[in-house]
CSV table of C-alpha atoms and ligand atoms in Angstrom, one decimal:
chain,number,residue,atom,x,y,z
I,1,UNK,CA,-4.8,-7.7,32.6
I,2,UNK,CA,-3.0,-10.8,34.4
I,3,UNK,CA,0.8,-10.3,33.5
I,4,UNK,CA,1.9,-14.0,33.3
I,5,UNK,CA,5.4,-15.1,32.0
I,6,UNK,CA,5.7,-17.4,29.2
I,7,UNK,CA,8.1,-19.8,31.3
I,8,UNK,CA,4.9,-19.6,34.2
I,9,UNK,CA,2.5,-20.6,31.2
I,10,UNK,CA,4.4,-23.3,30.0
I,11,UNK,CA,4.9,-24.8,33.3
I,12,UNK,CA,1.2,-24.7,34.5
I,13,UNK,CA,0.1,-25.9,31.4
I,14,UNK,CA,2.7,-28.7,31.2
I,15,UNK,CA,0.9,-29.7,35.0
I,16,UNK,CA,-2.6,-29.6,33.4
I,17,UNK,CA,-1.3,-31.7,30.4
I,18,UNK,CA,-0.2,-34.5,33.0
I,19,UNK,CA,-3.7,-34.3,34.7
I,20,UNK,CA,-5.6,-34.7,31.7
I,21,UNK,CA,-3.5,-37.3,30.2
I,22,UNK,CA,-1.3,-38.8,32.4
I,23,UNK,CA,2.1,-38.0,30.8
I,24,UNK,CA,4.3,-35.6,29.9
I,25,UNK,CA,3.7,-33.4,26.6
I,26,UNK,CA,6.5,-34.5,24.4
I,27,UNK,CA,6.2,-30.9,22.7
I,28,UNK,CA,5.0,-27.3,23.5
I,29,UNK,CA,4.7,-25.0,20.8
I,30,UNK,CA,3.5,-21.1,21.5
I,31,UNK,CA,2.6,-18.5,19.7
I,32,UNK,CA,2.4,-14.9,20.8
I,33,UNK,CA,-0.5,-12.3,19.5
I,34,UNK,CA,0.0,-8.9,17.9
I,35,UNK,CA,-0.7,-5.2,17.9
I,36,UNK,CA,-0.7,-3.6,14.3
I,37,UNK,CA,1.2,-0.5,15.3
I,38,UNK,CA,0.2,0.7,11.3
I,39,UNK,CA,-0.8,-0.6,8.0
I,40,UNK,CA,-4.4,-2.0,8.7
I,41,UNK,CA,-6.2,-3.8,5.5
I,42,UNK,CA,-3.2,-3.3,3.5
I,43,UNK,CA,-2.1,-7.4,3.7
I,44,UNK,CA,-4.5,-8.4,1.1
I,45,UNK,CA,-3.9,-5.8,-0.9
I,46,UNK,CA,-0.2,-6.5,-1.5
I,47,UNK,CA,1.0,-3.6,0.7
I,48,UNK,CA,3.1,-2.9,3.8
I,49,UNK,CA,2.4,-3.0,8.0
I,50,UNK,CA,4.2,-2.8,11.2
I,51,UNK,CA,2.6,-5.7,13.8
I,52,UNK,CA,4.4,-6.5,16.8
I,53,UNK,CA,4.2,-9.6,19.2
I,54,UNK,CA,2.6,-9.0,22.7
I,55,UNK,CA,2.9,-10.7,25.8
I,56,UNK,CA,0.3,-13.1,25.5
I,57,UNK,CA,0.4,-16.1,23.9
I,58,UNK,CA,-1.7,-19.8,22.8
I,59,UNK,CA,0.1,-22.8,23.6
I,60,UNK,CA,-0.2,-26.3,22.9
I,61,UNK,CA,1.4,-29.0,24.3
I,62,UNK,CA,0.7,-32.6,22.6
I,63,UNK,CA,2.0,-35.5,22.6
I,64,UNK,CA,1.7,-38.8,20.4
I,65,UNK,CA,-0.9,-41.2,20.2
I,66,UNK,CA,-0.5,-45.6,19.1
I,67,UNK,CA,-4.0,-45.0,17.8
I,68,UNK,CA,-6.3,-42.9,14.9
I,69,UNK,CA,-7.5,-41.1,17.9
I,70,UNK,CA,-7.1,-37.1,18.4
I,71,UNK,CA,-7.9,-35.9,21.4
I,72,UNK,CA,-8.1,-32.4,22.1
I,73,UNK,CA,-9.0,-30.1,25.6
I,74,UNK,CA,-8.8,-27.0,25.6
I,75,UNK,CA,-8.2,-25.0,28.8
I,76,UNK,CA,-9.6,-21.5,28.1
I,77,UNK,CA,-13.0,-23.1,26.9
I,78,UNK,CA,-13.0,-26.7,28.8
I,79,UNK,CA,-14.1,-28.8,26.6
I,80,UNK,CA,-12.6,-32.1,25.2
I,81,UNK,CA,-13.0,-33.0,21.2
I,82,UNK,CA,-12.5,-36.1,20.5
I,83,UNK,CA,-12.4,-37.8,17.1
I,84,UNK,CA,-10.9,-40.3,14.6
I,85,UNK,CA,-8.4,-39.4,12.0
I,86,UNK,CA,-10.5,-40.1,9.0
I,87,UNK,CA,-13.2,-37.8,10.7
I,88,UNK,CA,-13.2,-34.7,8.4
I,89,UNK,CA,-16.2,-33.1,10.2
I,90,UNK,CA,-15.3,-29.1,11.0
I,91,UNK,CA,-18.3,-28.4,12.6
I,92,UNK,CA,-19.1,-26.8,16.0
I,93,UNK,CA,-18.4,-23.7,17.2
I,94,UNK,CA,-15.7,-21.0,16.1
I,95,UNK,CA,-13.1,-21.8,18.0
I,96,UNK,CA,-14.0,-25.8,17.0
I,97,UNK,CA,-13.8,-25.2,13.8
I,98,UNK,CA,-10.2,-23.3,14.0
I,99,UNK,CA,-9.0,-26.6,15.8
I,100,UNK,CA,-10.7,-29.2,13.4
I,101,UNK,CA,-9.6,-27.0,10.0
I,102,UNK,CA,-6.0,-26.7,11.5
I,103,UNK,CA,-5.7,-29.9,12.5
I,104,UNK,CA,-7.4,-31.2,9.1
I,105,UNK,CA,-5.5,-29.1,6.7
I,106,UNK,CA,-2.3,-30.2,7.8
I,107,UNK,CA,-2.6,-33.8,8.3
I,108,UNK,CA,-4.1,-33.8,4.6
I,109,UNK,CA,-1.2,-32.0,3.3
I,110,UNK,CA,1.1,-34.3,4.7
I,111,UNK,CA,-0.5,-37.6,4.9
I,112,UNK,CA,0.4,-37.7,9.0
I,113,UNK,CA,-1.5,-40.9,9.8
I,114,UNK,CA,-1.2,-41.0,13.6
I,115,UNK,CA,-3.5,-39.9,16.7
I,116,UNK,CA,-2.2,-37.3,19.2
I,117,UNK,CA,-3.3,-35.7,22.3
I,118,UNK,CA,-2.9,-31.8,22.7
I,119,UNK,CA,-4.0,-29.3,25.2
I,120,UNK,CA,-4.7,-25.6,23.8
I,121,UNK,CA,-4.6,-22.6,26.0
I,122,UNK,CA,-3.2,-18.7,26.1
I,123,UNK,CA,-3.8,-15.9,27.8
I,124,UNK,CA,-4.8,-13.6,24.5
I,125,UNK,CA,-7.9,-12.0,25.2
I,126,UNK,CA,-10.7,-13.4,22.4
I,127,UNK,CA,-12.1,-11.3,20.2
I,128,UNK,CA,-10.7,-8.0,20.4
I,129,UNK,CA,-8.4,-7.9,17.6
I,130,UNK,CA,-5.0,-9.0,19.0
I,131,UNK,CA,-5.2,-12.2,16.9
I,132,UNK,CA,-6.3,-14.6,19.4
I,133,UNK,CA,-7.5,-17.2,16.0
I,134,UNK,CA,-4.1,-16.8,14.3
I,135,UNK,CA,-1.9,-17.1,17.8
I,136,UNK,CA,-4.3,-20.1,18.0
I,137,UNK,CA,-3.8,-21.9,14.2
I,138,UNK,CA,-0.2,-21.1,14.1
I,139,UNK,CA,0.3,-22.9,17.6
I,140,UNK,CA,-2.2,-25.9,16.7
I,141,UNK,CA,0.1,-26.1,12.9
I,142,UNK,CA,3.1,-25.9,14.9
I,143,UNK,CA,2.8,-28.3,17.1
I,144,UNK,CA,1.8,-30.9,14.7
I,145,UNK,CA,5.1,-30.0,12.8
I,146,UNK,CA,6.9,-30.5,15.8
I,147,UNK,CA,4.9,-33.7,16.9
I,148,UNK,CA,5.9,-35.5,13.6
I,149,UNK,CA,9.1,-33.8,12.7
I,150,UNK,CA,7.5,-32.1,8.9
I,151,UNK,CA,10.0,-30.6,7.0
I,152,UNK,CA,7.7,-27.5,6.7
I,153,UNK,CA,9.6,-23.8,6.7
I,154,UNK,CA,7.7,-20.9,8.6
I,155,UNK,CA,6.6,-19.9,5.3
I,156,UNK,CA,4.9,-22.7,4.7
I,157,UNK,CA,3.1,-22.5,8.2
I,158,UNK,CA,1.7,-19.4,6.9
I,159,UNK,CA,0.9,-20.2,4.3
I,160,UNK,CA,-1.6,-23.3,5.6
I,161,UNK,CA,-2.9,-20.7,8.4
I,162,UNK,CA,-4.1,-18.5,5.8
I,163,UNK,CA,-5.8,-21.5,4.4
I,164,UNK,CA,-7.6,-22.2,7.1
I,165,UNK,CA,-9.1,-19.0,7.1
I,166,UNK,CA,-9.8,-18.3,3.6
I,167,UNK,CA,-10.5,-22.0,2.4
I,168,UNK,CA,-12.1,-23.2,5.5
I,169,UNK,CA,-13.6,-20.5,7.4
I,170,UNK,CA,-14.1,-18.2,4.6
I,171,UNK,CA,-12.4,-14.9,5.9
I,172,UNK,CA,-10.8,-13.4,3.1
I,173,UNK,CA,-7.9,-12.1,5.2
I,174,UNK,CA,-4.4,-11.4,4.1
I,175,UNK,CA,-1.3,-12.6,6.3
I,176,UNK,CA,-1.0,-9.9,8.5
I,177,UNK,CA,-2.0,-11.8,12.6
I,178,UNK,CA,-0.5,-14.8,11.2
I,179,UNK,CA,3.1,-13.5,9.8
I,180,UNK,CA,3.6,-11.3,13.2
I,181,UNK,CA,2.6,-14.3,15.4
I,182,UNK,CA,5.2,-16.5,13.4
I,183,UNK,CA,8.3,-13.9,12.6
I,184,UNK,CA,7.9,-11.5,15.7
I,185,UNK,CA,11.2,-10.8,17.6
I,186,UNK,CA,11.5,-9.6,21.2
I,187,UNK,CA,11.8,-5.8,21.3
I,188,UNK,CA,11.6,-5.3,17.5
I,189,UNK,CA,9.1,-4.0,15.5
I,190,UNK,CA,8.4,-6.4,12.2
I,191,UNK,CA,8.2,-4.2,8.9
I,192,UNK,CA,6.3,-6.5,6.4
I,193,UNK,CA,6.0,-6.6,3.1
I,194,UNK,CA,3.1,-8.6,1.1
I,195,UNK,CA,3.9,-8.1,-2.2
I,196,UNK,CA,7.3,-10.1,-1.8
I,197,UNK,CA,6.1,-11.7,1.2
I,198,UNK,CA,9.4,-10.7,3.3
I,199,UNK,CA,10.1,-8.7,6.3
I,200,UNK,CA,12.5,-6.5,8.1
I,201,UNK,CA,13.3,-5.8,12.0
I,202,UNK,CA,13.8,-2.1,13.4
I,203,UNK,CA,14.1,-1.0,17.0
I,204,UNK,CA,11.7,2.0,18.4
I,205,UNK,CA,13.7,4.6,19.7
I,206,UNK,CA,10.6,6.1,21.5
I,207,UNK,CA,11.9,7.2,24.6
I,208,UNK,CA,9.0,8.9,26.9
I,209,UNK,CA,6.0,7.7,25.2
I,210,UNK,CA,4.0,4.4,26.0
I,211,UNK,CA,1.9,2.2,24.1
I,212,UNK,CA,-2.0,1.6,25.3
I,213,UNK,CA,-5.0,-0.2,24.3
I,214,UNK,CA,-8.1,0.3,25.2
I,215,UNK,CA,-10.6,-2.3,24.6
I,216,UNK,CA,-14.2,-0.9,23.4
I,217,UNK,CA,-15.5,-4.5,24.7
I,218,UNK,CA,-17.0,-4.8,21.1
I,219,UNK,CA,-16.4,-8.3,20.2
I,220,UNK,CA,-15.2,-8.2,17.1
I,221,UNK,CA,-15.6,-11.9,14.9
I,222,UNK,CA,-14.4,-11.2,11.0
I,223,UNK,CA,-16.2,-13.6,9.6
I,224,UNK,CA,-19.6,-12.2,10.6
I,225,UNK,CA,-18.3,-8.4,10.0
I,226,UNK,CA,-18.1,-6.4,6.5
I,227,UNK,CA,-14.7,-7.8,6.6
I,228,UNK,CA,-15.3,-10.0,3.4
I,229,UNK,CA,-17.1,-7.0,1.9
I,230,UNK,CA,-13.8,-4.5,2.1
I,231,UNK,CA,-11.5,-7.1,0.4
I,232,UNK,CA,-14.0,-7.4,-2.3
I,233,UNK,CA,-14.7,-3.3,-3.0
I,234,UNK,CA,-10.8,-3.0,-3.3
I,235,UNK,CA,-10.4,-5.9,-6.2
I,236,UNK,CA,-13.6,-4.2,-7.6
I,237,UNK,CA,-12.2,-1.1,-7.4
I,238,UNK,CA,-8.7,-1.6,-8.5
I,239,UNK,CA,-10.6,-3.5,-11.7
I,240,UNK,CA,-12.9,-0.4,-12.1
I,241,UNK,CA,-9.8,2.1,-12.4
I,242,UNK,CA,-8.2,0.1,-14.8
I,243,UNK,CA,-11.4,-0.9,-17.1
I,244,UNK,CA,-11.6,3.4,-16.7
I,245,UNK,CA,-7.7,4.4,-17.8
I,246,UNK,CA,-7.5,0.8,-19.8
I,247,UNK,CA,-4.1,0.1,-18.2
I,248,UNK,CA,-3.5,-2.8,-15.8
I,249,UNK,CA,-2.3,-1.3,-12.7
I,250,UNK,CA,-2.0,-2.9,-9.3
I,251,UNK,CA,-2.1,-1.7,-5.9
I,252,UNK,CA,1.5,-0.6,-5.7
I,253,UNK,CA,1.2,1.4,-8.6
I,254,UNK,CA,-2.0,3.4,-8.5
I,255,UNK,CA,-1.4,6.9,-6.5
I,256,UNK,CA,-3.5,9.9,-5.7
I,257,UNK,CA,-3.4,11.6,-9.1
I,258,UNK,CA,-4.3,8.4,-11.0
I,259,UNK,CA,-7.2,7.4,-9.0
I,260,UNK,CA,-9.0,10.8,-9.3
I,261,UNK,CA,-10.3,9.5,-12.1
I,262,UNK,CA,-12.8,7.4,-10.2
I,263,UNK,CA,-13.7,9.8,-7.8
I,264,UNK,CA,-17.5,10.2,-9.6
I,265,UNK,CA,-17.6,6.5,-7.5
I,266,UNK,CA,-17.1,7.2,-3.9
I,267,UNK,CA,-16.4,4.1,-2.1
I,268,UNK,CA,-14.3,2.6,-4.7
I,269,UNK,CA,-12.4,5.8,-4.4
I,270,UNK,CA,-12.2,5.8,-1.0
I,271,UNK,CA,-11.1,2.5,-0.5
I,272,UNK,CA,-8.2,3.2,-2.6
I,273,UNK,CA,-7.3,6.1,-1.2
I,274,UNK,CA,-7.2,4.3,2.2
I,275,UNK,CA,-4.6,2.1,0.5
I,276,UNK,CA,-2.3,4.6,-0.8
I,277,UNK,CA,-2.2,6.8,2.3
I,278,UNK,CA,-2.1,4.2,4.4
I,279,UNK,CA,0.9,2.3,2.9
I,280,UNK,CA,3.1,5.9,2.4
I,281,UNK,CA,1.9,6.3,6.2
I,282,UNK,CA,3.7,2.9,7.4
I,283,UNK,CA,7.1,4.2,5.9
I,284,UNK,CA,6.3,6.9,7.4
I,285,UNK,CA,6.0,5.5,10.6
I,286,UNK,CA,9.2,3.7,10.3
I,287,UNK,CA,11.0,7.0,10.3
I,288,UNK,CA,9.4,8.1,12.8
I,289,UNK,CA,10.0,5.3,15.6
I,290,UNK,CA,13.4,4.9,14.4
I,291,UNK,CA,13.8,8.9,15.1
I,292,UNK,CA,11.6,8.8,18.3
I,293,UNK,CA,9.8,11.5,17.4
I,294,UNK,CA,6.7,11.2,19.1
I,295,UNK,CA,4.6,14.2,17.7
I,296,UNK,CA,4.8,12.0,14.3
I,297,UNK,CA,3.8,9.2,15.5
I,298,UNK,CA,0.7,10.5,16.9
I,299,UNK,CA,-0.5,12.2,13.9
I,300,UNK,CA,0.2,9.6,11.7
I,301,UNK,CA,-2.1,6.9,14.3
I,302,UNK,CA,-4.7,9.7,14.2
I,303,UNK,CA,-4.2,10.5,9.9
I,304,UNK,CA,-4.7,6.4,10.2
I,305,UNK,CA,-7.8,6.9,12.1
I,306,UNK,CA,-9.6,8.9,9.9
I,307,UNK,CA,-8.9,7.1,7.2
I,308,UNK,CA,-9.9,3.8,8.5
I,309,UNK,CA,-13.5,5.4,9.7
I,310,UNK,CA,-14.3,7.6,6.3
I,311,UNK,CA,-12.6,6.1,4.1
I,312,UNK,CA,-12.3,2.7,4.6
I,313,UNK,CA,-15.7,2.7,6.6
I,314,UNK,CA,-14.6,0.0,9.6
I,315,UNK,CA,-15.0,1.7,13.0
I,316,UNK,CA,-18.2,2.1,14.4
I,317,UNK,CA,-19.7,4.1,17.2
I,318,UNK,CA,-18.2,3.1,20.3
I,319,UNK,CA,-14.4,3.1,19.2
I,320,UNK,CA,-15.2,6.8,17.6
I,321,UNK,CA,-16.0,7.7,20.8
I,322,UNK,CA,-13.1,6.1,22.3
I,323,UNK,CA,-11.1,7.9,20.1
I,324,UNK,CA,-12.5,11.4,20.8
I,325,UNK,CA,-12.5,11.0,24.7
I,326,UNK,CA,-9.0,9.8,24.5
I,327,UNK,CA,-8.0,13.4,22.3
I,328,UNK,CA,-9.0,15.4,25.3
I,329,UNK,CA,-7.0,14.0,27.3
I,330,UNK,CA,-3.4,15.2,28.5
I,331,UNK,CA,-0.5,13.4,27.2
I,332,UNK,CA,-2.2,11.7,24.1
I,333,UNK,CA,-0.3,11.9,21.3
I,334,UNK,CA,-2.6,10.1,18.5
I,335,UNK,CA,-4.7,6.4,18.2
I,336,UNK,CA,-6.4,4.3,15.5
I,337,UNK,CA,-8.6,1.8,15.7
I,338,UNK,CA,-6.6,-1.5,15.5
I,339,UNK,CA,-7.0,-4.3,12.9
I,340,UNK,CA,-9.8,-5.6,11.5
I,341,UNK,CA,-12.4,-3.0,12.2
I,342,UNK,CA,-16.0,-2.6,13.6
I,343,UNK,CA,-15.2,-3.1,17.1
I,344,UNK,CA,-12.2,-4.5,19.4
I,345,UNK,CA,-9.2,-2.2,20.2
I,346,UNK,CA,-7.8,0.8,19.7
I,347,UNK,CA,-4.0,1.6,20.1
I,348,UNK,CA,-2.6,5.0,21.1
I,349,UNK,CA,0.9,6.6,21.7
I,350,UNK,CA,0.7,8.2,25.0
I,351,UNK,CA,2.9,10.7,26.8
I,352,UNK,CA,4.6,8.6,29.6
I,353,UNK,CA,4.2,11.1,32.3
I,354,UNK,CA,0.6,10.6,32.0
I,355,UNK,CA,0.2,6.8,31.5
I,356,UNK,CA,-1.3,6.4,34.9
I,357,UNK,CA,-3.9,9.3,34.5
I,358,UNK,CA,-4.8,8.2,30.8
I,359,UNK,CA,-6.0,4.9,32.0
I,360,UNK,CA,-7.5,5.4,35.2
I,361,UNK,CA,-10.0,8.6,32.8
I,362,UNK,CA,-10.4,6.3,30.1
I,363,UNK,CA,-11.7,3.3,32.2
W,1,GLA,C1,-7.6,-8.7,10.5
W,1,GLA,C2,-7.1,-9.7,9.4
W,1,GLA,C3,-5.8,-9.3,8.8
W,1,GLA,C4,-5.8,-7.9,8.4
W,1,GLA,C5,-6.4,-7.0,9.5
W,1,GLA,C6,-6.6,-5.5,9.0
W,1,GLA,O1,-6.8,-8.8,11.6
W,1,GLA,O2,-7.0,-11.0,9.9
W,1,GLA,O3,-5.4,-10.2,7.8
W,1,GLA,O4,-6.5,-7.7,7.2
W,1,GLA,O5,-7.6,-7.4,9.9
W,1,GLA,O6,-5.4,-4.9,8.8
């Protein structure tokens, strides 16, 4: 992959802002994408994960209009949309509709009655779960916060990003890409917590191991996954268990003993027990970096694994075999697949003696 700084980014796209629309962006905004080191499809179930920001980022870079006019170009798919502010047409395709719903949503919200021109573009690869659509919606929400000086918090930016998605797009997904594109710090790991929607920074004290991703080239697009499907077996299953003990328990306070008593119905069990394990496993986790110990790590990502893929049900073939190939090899400590399933990446601890040998076998 291209290794790009952000201050190279910004000034390159800052030079293609002038070309398109002969002036200067009066704002860049940018927005970094994520690994999910642990805690996958526990956000929308109220639980706990550990994202981090990467090294790639969307930018945009608008600047204000005397018109009703917004005009947008995006680099990474060269195209220009062009349309009037009382236009509330989302159409087109995905990435389109990301721009129109973000832009849309927020100007509705806060009655911003000016045009503006922006230029979108990152380096995140599309697609293969390092939150390329959330990078790209909290950038677009940003800037327009920026552009017109909102009194908006970060909070709310999240809040109208997971809008987007759930209202407009219809992905059911929780805040997970969207709270570590916004809160991420440099060098920290980003402990999250849904239920009270707050967070907490710790520093890896991994000394010889390295993160890698290995991209199984399955594009991976939630909306036309099983993603909806999951989010709906766990409020079904949650409402099963407590229809079956007649209490009114939620996810932070079912556990292993409790939801036994559904085990006559498999998946709903299972997808339960894919909650529990995997929220005691990012606690885990947290010990675990903050001790170094690398041997944990690795069996917790590969504990994670399984679960995800028998319990939870969202790898599929090609990351399985990713995933076994990478076991044989020296100096793996553990991997999972990474966020939200059926395809894209997954992310293993590696030994760092053998970095170079890992990726040159796994290619
Ligand atoms: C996707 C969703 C997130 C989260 C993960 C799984 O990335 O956008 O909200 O549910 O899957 O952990």
């Amino acid at each position: 992959m291209d290794r790009i700084s952000k201050n190279n980014l910004i000034q390159d796209y800052k030079i293609q802002f002038i070309n398109r629309f002969n002036e200067l962006p009066s704002i860049v905004s940018i927005a970094p994408g994520r690994v999910n080191i642990i805690g996958e499809h526990t956000d929308y179930n109220k639980g706990l994960a550990i994202p981090a920001a990467v090294n790639k980022w969307i930018l945009t870079l608008a600047s204000l209009r005397k018109d009703r006019i917004i005009n947008v170009f995006s680099l990474n798919y060269k195209k220009t949309l062009r349309f009037s502010y009382d236009q509330s047409n989302l159409n087109g395709e995905l990435w389109e509709k990301y721009v129109k719903a973000s832009i849309y949503l927020i100007k509705e919200k806060y009655n911003v009655k000016k045009g503006f021109n922006i230029l979108i573009g990152g380096n995140i690869p599309i697609g293969f779960g390092l939150s390329s659509s959330a990078a790209l919606e909290v950038s677009i929400v940003s800037s327009i916060v920026k552009l017109f000086a909102l009194n908006i918090d970060n909070y709310e930016i999240l809040k109208i990003c997971n809008l987007i998605e759930n209202k407009i797009l219809g992905i059911k997904s929780g805040f997970l890409d969207q709270y570590a594109s916004i809160f991420s710090k440099k060098n920290q790991f980003l402990l999250i917590d849904f239920k009270n929607l707050n967070h907490e920074y710790f520093k890896s004290n991994i000394k010889n191991g390295c993160w890698i991703l290995v991209n199984s080239m399955v594009e991976r697009k939630l909306i036309f996954s099983d993603y909806n499907q999951r989010v709906l077996e766990c409020s079904d299953a949650i409402n099963f268990l407590n229809q079956k003990i007649k209490q009114k328990l939620n996810f932070n306070s079912i556990n292993i003993e409790i939801i036994k008593e559904i085990k006559h119905n498999k998946i709903f069990y299972n997808r339960l027990l894919h909650i529990i394990t995997e929220n005691q496993r990012v606690f885990k986790m947290k010990k675990a970096i903050l001790s170094g110990d690398l041997n944990l790590i690795g069996n917790l990502l590969n504990q994670s694994h399984d679960s995800l893929a028998n319990n939870y049900n969202v790898s599929c073939n090609e990351i399985d075999f990713i995933i076994d190939i990478s076991k044989k090899e020296n100096g793996f400590l553990g991997g999972r697949i990474m966020g939200g399933g059926f395809g894209g990446c997954t992310i293993n601890l590696i030994d760092k003696k053998y970095k170079k040998e890992f990726i040159s076998n796994i290619k």
